[in-house]
mmCIF file of C-alpha atoms in Angstrom:
data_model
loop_
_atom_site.group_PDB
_atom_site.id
_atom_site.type_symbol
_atom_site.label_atom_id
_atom_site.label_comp_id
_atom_site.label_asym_id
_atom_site.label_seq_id
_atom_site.Cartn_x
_atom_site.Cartn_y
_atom_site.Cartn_z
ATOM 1 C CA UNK C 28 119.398 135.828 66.681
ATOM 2 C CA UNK C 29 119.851 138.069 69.625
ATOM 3 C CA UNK C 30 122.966 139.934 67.769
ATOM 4 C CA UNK C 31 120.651 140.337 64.655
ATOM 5 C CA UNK C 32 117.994 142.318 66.434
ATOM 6 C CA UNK C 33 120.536 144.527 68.210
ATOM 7 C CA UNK C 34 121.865 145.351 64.981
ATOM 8 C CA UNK C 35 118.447 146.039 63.232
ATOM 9 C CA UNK C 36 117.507 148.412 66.068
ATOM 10 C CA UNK C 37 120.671 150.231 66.080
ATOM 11 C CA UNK C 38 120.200 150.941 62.338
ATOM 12 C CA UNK C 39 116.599 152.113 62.785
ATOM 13 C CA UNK C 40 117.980 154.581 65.697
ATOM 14 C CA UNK C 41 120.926 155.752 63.639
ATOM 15 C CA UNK C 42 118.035 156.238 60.389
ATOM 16 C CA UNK C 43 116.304 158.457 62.433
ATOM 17 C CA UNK C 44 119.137 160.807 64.061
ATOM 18 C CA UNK C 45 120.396 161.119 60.803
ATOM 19 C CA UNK C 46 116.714 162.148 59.111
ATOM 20 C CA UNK C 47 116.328 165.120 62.521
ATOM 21 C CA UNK C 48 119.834 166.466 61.723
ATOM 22 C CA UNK C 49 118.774 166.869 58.449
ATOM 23 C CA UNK C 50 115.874 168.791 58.781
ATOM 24 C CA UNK C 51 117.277 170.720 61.697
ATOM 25 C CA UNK C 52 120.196 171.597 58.528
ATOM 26 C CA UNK C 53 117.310 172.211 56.050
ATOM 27 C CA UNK C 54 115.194 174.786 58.764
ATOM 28 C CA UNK C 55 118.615 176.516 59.409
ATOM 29 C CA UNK C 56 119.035 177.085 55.381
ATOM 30 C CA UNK C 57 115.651 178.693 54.728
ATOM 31 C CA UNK C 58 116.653 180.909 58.571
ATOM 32 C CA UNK C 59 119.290 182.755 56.712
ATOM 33 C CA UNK C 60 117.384 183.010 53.226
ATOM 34 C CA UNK C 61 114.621 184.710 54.549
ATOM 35 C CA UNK C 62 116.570 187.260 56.855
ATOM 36 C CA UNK C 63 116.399 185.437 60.032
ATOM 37 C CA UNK C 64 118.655 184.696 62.510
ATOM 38 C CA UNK C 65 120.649 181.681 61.341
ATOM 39 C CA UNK C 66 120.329 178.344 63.989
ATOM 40 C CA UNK C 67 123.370 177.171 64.963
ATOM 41 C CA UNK C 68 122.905 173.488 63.461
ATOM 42 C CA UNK C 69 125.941 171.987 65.227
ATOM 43 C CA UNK C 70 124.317 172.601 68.692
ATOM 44 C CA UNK C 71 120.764 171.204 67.356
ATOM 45 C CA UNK C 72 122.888 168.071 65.901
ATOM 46 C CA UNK C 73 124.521 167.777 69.661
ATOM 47 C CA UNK C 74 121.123 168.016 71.024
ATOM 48 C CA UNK C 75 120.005 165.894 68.938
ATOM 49 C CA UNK C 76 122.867 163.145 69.429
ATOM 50 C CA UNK C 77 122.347 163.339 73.174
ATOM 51 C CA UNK C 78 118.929 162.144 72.950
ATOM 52 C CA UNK C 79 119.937 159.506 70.765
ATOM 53 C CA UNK C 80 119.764 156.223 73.183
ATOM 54 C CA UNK C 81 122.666 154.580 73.186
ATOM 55 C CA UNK C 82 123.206 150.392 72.714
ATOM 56 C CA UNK C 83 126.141 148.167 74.045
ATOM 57 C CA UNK C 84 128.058 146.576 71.468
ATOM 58 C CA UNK C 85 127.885 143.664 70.013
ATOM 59 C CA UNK C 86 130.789 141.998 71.749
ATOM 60 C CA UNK C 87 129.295 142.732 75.062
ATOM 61 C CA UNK C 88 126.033 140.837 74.199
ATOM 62 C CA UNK C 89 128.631 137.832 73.060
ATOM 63 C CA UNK C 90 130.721 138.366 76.160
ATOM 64 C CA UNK C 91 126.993 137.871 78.450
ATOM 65 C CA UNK C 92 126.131 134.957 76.373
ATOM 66 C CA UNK C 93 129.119 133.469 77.100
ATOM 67 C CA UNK C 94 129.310 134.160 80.660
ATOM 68 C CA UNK C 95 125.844 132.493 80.739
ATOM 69 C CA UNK C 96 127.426 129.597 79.215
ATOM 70 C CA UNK C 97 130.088 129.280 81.718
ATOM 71 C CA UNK C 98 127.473 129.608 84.647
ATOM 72 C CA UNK C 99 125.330 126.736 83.591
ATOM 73 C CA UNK C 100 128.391 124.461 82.721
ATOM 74 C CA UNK C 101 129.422 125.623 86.645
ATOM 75 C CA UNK C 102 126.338 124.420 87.874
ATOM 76 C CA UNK C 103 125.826 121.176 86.195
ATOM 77 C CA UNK C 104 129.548 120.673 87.583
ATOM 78 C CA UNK C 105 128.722 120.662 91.035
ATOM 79 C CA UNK C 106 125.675 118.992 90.819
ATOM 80 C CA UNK C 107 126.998 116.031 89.572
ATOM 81 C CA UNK C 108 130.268 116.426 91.720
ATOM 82 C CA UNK C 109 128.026 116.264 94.766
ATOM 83 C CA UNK C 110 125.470 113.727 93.240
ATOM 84 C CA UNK C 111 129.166 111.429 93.490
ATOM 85 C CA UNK C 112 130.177 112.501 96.979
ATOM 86 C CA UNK C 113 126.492 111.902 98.408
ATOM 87 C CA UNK C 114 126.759 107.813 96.425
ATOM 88 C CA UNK C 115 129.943 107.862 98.547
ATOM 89 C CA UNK C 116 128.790 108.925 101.684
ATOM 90 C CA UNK C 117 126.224 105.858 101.212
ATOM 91 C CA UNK C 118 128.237 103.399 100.053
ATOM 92 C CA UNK C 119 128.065 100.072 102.242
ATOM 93 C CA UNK C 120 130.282 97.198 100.996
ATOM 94 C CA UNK C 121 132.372 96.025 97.960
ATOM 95 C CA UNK C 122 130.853 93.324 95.907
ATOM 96 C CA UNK C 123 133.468 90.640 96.035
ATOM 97 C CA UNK C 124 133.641 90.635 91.842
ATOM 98 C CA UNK C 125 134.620 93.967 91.426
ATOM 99 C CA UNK C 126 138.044 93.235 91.807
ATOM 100 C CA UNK C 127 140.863 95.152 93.740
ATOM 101 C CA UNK C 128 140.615 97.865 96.302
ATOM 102 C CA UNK C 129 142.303 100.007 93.698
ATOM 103 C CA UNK C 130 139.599 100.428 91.419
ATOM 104 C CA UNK C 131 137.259 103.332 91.696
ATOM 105 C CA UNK C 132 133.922 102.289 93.506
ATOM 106 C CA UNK C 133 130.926 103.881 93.327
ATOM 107 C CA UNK C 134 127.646 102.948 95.034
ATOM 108 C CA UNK C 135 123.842 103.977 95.410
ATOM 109 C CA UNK C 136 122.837 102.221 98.143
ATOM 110 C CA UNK C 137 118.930 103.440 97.985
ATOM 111 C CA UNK C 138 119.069 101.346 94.876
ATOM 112 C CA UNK C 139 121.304 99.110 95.062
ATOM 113 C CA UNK C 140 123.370 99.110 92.169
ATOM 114 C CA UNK C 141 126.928 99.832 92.165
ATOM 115 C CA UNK C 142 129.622 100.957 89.532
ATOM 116 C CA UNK C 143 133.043 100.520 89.117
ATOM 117 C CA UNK C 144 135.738 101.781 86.689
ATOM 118 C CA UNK C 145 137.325 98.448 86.294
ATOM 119 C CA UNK C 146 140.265 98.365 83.221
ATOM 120 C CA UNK C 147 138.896 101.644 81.482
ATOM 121 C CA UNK C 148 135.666 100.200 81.558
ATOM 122 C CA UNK C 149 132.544 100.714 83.559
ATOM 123 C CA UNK C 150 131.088 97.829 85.434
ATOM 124 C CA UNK C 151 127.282 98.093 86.823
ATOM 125 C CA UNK C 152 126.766 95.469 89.197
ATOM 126 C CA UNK C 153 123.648 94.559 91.187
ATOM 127 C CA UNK C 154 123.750 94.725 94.872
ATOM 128 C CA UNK C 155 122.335 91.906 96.928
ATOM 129 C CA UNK C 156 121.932 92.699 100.765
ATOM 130 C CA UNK C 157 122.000 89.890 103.440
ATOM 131 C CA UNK C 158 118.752 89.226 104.307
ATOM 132 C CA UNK C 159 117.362 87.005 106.820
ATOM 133 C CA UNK C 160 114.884 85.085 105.235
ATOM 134 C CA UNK C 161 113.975 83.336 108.226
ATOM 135 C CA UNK C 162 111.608 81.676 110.326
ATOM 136 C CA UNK C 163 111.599 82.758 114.195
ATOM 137 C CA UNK C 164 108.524 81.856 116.428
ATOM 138 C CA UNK C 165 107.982 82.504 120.681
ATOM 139 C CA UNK C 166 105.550 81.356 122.489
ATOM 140 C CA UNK C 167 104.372 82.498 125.799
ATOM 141 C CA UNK C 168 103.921 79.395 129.037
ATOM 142 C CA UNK C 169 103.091 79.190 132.787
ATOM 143 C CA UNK C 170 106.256 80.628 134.117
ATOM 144 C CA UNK C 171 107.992 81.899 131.101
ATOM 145 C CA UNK C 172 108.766 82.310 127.115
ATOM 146 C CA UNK C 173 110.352 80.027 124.678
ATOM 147 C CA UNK C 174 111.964 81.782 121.544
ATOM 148 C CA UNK C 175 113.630 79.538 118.235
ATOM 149 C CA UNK C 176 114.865 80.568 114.918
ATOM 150 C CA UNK C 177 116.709 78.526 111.749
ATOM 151 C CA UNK C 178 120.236 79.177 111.361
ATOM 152 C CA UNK C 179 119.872 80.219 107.311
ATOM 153 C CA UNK C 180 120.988 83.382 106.315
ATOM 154 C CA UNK C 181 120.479 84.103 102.306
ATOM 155 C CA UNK C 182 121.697 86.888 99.734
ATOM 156 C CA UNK C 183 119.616 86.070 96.892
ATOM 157 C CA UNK C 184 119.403 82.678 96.252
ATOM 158 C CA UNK C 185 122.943 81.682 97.642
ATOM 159 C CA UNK C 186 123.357 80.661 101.327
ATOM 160 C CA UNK C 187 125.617 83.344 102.761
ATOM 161 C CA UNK C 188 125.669 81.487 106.135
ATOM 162 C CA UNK C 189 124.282 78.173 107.268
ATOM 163 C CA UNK C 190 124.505 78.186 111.079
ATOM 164 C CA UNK C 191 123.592 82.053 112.390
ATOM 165 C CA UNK C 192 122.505 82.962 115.557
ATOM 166 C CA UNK C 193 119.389 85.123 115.158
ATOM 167 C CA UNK C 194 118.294 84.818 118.384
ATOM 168 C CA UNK C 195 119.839 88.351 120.153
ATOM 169 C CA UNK C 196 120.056 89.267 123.997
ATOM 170 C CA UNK C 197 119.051 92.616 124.834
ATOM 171 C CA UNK C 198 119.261 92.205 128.846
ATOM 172 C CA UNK C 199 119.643 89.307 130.831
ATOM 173 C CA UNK C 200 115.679 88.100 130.667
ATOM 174 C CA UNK C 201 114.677 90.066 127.208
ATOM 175 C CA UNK C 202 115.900 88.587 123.930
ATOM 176 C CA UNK C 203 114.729 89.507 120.464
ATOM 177 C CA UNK C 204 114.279 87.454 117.303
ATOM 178 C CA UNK C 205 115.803 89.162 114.344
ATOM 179 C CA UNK C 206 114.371 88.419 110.450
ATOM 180 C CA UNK C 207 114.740 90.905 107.629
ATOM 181 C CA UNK C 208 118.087 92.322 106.421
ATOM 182 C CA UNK C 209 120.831 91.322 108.207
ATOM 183 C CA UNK C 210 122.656 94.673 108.814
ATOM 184 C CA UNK C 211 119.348 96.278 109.971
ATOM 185 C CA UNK C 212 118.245 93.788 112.436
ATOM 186 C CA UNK C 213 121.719 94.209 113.640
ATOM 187 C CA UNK C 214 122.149 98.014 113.897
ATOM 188 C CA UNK C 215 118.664 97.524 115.641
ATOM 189 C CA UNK C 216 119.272 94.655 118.424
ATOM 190 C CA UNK C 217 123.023 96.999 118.934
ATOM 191 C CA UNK C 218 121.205 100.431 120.022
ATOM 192 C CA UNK C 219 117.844 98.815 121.876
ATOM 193 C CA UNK C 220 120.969 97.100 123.583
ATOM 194 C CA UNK C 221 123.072 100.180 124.714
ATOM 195 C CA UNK C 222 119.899 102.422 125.466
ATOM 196 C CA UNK C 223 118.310 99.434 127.516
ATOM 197 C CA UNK C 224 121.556 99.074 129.344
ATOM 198 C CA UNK C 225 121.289 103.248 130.323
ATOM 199 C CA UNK C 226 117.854 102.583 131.206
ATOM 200 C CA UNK C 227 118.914 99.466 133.659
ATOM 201 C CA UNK C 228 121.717 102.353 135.531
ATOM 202 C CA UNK C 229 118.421 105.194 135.511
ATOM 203 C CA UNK C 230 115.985 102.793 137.867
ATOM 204 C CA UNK C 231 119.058 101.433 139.897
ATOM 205 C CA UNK C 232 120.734 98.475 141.303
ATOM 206 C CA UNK C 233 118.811 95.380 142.109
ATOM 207 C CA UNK C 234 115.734 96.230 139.458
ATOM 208 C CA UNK C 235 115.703 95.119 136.155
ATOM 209 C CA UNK C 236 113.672 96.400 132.731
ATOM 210 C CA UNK C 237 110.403 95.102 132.199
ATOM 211 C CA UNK C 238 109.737 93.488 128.595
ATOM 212 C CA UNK C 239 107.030 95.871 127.821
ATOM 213 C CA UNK C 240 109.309 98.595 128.523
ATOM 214 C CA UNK C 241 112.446 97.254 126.074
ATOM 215 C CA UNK C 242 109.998 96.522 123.231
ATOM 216 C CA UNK C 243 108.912 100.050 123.591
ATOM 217 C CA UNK C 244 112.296 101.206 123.138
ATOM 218 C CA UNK C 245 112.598 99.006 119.956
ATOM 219 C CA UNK C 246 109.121 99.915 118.801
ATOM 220 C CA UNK C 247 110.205 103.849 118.585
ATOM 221 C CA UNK C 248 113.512 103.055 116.577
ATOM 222 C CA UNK C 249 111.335 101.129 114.058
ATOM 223 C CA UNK C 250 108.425 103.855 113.651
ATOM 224 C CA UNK C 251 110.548 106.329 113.527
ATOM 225 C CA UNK C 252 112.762 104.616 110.834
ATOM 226 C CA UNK C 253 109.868 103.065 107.747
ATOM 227 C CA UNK C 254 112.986 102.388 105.357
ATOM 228 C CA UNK C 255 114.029 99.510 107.756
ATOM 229 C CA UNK C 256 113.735 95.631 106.321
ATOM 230 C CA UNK C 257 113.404 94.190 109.810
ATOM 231 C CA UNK C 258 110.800 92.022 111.398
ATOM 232 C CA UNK C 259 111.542 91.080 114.645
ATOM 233 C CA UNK C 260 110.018 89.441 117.919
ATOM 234 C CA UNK C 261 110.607 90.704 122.045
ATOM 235 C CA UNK C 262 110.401 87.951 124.295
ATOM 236 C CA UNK C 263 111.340 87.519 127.417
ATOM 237 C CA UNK C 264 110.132 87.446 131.529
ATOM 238 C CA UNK C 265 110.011 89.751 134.338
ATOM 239 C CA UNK C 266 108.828 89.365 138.153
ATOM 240 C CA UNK C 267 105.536 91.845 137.274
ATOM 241 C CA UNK C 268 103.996 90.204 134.111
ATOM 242 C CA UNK C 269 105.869 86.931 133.802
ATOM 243 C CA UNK C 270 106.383 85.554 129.949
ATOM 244 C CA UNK C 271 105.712 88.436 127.763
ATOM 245 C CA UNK C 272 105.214 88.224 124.014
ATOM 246 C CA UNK C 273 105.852 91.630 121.461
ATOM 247 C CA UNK C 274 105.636 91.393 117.826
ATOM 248 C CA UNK C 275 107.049 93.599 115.496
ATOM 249 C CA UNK C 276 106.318 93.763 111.923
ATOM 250 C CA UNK C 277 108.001 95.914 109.151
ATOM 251 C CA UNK C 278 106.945 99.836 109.636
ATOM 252 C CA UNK C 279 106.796 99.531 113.830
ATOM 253 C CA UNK C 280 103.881 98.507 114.876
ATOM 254 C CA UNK C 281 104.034 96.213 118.225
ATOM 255 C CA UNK C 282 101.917 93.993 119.417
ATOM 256 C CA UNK C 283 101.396 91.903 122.773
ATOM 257 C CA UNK C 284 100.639 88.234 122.182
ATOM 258 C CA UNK C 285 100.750 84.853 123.267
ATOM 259 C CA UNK C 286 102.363 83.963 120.686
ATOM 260 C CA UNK C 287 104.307 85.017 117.257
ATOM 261 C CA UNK C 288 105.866 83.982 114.518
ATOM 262 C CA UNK C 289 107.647 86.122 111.710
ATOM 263 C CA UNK C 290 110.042 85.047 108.226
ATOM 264 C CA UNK C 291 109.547 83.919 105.182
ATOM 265 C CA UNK C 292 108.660 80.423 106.686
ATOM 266 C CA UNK C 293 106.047 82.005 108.834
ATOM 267 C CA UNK C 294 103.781 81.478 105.777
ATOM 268 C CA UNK C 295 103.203 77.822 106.073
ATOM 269 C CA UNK C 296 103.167 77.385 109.774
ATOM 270 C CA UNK C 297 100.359 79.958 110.655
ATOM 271 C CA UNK C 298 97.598 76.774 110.654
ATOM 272 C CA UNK C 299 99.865 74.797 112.869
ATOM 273 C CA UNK C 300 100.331 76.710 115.580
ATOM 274 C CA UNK C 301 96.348 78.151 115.267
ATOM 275 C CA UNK C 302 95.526 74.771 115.762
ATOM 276 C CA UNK C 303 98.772 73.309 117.837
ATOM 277 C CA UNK C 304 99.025 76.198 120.797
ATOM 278 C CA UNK C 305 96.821 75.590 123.786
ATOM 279 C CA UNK C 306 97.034 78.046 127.334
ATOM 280 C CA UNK C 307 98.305 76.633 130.527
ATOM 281 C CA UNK C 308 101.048 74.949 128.207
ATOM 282 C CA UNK C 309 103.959 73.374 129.982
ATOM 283 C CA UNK C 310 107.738 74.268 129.966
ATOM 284 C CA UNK C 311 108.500 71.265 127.737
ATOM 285 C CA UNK C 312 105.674 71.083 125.843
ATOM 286 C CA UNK C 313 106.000 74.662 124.302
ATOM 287 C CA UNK C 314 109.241 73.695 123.161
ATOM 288 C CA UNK C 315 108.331 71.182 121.522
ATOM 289 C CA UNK C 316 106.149 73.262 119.475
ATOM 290 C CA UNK C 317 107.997 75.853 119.246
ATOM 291 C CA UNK C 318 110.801 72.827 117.552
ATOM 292 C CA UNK C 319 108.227 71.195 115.677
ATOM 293 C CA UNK C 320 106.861 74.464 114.679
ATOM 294 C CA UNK C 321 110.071 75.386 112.810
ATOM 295 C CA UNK C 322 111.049 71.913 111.467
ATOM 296 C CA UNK C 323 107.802 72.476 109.712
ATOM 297 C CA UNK C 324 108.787 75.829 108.040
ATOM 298 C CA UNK C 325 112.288 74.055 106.833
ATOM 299 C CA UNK C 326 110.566 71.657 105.271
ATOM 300 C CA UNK C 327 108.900 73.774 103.280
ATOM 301 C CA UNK C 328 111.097 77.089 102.748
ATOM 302 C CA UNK C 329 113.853 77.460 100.732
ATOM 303 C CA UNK C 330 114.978 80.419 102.633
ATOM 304 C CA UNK C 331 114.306 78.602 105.995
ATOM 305 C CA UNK C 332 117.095 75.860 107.023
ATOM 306 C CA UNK C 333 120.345 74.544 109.364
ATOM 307 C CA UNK C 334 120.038 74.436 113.175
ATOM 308 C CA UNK C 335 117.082 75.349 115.299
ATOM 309 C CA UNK C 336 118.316 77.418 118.353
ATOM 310 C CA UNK C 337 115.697 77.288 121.159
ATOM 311 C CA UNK C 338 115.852 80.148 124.130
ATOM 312 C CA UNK C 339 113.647 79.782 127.316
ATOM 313 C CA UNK C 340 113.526 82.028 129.391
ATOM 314 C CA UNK C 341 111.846 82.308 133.431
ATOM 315 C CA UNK C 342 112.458 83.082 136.508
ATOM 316 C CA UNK C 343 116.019 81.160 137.372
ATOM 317 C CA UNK C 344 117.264 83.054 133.615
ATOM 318 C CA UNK C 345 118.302 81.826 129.917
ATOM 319 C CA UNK C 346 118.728 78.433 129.082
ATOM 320 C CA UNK C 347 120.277 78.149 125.246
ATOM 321 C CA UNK C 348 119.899 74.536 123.456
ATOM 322 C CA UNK C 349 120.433 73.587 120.095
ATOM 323 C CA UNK C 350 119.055 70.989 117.577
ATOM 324 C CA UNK C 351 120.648 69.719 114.357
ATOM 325 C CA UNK C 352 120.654 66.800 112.073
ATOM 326 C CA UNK C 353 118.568 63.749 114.059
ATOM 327 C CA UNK C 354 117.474 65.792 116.537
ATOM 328 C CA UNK C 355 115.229 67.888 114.052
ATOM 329 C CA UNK C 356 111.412 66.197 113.968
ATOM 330 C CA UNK C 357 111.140 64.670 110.581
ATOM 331 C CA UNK C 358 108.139 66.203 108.763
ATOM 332 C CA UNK C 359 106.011 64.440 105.893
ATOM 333 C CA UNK C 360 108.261 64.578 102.628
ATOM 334 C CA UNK C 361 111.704 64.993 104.081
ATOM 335 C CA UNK C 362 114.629 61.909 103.087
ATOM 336 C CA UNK C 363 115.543 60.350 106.011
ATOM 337 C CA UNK C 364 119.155 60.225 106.845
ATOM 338 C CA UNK C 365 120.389 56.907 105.540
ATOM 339 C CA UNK C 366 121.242 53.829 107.995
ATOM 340 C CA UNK C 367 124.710 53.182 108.124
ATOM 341 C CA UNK C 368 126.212 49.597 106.300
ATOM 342 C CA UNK C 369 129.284 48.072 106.989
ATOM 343 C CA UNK C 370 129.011 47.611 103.151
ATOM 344 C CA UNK C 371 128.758 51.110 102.522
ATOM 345 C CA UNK C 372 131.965 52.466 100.867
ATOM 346 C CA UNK C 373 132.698 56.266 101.149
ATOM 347 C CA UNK C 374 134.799 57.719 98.642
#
């Protein structure tokens, strides 16, 4: 279309330079008829040629076109050469059913599905992270803190790992409960460590960090990160405020309490310990409701299950225990282990 209307207008210019040389001819004629002086008609048709605009052919316009072409297919290029090199940059793990390392991986972690060029063909396969569908609890006593989680880690619906330890040590009196995705809470509990160690060397020998001030730390790394899957608990004791209670949800936020309980399980024990927890609680008693507490959530979680780790934490420092099989309380519904028989056969 464009080369058409270059055309038409370069005929309608060359119609009318041809009509003015004509009548610039025709006035020079009837000049020398009548006895004047004749015009010189090649210097009006010069004149007349010069003002004639002038129009690029028509294999330049073709040659711009195509150069326009060539820039577009140029840009689309790199965009989707660096739409592939950001996937990479992001790319997390392999999927263990895509096969060898050989085969060309590519995955968008922000939503988590992955490709692969598998055999000529491409494979899209859903990504699943770890996550910590949990149940973790701590409760503030006279004298100290007493922190518990499950063991259960799940991606999906499968049981990645039965007997976890989601209970983490950030300095020798603060711990933190992790629940969420997996890799977060780590990456989390891995920096509050290392900057809580620097800020142990800053006040000097002999002092140690209060609670309030290592769930601070952790508080800013979750604000200041919202895409983070990780609900987690700070618990722990120091000479100045004794047991000390921090809660933080998904997005940041933390809270001082007496208590606090986070995970999927978290749902169904939220009446028990409303109506279980009491102040001026003993050492032994708050673990047993901090046990009972989670035996409760097993029962009735699918994501919530294995062990039950118990920390306390006072004064003399960390004491770790651990609870499995008969030594979990047995909660209204559950099938008791059965007795053992001599006539039992086990194949």
């Amino acid at each position: 279309r464009t080369q058409g209307l270059a055309r038409e207008k370069r005929e309608v210019w060359v119609d009318r330079s041809r009509d003015h040389d004509e009548h610039a001819q025709g006035n020079g004629r009837r000049a020398a008829h009548g006895g004047e002086s004749r015009v010189d008609t090649g210097q009006t048709r010069c004149a007349s040629r010069e003002r004639t605009p002038s129009f690029p052919p028509l294999s330049t316009l073709s040659s711009s076109k195509q150069d326009r072409k060539t820039t577009t297919t140029i840009f689309f290029f790199g965009g989707g050469c660096l739409f592939v090199f950001l996937c990479l940059l992001r790319l997390r793990r392999r999927p263990p059913s895509l096969g060898s390392p050989t085969d060309l991986f590519v995955a968008c972690s922000w939503s988590h599905w992955a490709f692969s060029l598998r055999s000529s063909r491409l494979v899209c396969v859903w990504m699943i992270d770890p996550d910590v569908q949990t149940t973790i609890v701590a409760v503030a006593y006279d004298g100290g803190v007493v922190l518990g989680a499950d063991s259960r880690v799940s991606t999906g619906t499968y049981v990645s790992n039965r007997a976890s330890n989601k209970i983490t040590s950030l300095c020798d009196k603060v711990f933190l409960c992790r629940s969420g995705s997996a890799a977060h809470t780590e990456a989390i509990s891995d920096y509050v460590r290392f900057y809580t160690s620097q800020h142990a060397s800053e006040i000097g020998q002999g002092k140690e960090p209060t609670v309030k001030s290592v769930a601070s730390i952790l508080k800013q790394m979750s604000y200041s990160n919202k895409g983070l899957m990780a609900a987690m608990i700070v618990a722990g004791y120091d000479k100045k405020m004794g047991g000390q209670v921090f809660g933080s949800p998904i997005g940041g936020t933390m809270v001082e309490m007496p208590w606090a309980i986070e995970g999927s399980g978290s749902t169904y024990i939220w009446s028990f310990f409303d109506d279980e927890y009491k102040e001026g609680m003993s050492r032994e008693e708050t673990e047993r409701l901090v046990l009972e507490g989670i035996a409760h959530a097993m029962a009735r979680d699918g994501s919530s299950g294995g062990l039950v780790r118990l920390v306390t934490v006072d004064k003399d420092g960390a004491k770790s225990q651990v609870f499995q099989g008969k030594d979990v309380p047995m909660i209204l519904g559950d099938m008791a282990e059965p007795k053992s028989n001599a006539a039992t056969v086990v194949w």
